[in-house]
PDB file of C-alpha atoms in Angstrom:
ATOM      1  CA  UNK A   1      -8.066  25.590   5.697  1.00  0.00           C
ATOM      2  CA  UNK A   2     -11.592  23.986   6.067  1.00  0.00           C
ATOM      3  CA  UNK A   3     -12.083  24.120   2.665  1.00  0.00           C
ATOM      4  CA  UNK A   4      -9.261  22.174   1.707  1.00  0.00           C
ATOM      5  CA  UNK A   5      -9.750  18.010   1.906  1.00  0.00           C
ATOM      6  CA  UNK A   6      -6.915  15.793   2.541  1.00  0.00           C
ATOM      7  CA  UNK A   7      -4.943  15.007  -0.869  1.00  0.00           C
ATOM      8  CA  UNK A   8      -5.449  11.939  -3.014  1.00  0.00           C
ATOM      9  CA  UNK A   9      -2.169  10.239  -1.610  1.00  0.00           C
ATOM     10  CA  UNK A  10      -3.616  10.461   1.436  1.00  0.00           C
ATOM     11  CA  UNK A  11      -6.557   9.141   0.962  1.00  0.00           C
ATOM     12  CA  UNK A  12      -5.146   5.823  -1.052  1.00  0.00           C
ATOM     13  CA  UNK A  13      -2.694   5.949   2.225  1.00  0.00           C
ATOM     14  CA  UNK A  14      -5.789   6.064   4.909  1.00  0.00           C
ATOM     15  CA  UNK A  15      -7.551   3.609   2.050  1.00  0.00           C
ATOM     16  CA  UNK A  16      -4.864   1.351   2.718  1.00  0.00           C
ATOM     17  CA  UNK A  17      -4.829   1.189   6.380  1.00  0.00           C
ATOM     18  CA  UNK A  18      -8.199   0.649   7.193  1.00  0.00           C
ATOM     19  CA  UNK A  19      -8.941  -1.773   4.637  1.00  0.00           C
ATOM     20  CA  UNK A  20      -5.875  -4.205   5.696  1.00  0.00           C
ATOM     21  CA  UNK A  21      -6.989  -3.285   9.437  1.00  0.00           C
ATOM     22  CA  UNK A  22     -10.622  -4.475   8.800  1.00  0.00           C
ATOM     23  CA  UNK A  23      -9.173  -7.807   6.502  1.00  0.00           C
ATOM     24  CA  UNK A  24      -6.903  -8.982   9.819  1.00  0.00           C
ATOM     25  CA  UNK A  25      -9.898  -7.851  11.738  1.00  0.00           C
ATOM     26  CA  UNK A  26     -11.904 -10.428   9.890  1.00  0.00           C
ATOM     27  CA  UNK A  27      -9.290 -12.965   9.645  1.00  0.00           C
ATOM     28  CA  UNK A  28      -8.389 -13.139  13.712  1.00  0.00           C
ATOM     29  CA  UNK A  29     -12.456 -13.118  14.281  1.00  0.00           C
ATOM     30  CA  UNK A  30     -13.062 -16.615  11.536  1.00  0.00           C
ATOM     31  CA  UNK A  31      -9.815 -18.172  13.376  1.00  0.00           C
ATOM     32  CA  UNK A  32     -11.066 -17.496  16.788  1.00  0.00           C
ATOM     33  CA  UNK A  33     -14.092 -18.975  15.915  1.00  0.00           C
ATOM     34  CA  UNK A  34     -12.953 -22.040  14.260  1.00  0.00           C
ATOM     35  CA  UNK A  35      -9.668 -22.916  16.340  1.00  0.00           C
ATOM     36  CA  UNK A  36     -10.683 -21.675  19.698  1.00  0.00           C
ATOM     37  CA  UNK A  37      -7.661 -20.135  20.899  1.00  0.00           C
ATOM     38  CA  UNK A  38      -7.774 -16.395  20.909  1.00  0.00           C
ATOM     39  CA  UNK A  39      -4.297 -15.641  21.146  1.00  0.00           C
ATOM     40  CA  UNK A  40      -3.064 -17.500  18.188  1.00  0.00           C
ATOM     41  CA  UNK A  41      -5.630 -16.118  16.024  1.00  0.00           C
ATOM     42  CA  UNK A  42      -5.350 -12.754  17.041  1.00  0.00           C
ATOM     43  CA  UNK A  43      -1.405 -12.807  16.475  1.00  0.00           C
ATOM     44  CA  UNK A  44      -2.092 -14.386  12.907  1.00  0.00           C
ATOM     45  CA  UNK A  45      -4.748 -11.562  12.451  1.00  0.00           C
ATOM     46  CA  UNK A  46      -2.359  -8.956  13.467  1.00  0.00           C
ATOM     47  CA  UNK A  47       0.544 -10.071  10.955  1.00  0.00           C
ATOM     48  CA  UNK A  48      -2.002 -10.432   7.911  1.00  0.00           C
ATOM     49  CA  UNK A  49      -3.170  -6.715   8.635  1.00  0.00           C
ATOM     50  CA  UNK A  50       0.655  -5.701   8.938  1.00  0.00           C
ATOM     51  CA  UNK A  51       1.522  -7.932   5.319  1.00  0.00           C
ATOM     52  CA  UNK A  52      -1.664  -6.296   3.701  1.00  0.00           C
ATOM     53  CA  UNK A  53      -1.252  -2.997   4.780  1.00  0.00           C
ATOM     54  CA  UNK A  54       1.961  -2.788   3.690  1.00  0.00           C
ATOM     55  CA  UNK A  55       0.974  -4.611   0.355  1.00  0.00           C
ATOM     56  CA  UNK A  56      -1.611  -1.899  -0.205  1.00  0.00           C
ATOM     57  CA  UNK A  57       0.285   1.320   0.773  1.00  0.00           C
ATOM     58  CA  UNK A  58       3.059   0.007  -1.978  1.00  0.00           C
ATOM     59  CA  UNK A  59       0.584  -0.607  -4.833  1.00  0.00           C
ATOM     60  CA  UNK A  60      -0.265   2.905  -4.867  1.00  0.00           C
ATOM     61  CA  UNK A  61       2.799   4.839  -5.290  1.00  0.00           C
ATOM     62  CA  UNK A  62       3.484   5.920  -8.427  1.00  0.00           C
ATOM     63  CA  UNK A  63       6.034   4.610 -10.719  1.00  0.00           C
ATOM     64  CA  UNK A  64       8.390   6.729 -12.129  1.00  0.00           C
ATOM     65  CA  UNK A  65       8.556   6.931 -16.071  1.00  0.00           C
ATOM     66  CA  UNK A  66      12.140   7.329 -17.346  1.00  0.00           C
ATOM     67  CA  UNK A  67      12.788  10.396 -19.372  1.00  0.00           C
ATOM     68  CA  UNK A  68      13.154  10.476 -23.043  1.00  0.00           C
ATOM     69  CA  UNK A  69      15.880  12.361 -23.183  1.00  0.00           C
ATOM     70  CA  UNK A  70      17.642   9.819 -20.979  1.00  0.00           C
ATOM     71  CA  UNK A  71      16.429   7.045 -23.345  1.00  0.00           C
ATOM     72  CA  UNK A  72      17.636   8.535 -26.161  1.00  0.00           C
ATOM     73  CA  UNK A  73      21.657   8.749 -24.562  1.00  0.00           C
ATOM     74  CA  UNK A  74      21.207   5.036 -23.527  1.00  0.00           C
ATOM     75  CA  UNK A  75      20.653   4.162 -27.120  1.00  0.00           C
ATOM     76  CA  UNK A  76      23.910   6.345 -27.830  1.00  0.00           C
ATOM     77  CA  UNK A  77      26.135   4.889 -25.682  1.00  0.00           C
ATOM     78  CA  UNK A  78      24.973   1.390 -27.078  1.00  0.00           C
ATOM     79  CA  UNK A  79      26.269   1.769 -30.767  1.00  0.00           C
TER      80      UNK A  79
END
């Protein structure tokens, strides 16, 4: 099992997190320094992590390509 690394989904997954973790991180920090008030920026840090991460964790599922076969009976039906 130690041989064996996490797969790639998981990775984009943990990608995700910790990138829209760090960008809220970052975005509470700047407002608390330029407003002042900690718990407003902290709250608006908090929901721009939340919005990004799940903006990133959806960008990286796949999309599902119709089949051909299923293609070809829509242009049947059509006619």
């Amino acid at each position: 099992m130690s041989g064996q690394g996490p797969s790639r989904h998981e990775m984009r997954a943990r990608m995700g997190f910790a990138g829209s973790i760090v960008i809220g991180l970052g975005v509470a920090a700047a407002m608390s320094a330029a407003t002042g008030d900690m718990a407003i920026s902290v709250a608006v840090g908090v929901g721009v992590a939340i919005v990004l991460m799940v903006v990133f964790t959806g960008a990286f599922r796949r999309r599902r390509r119709p089949h051909d076969d299923q293609d070809a009976g829509d242009s049947d039906s059509e006619a």
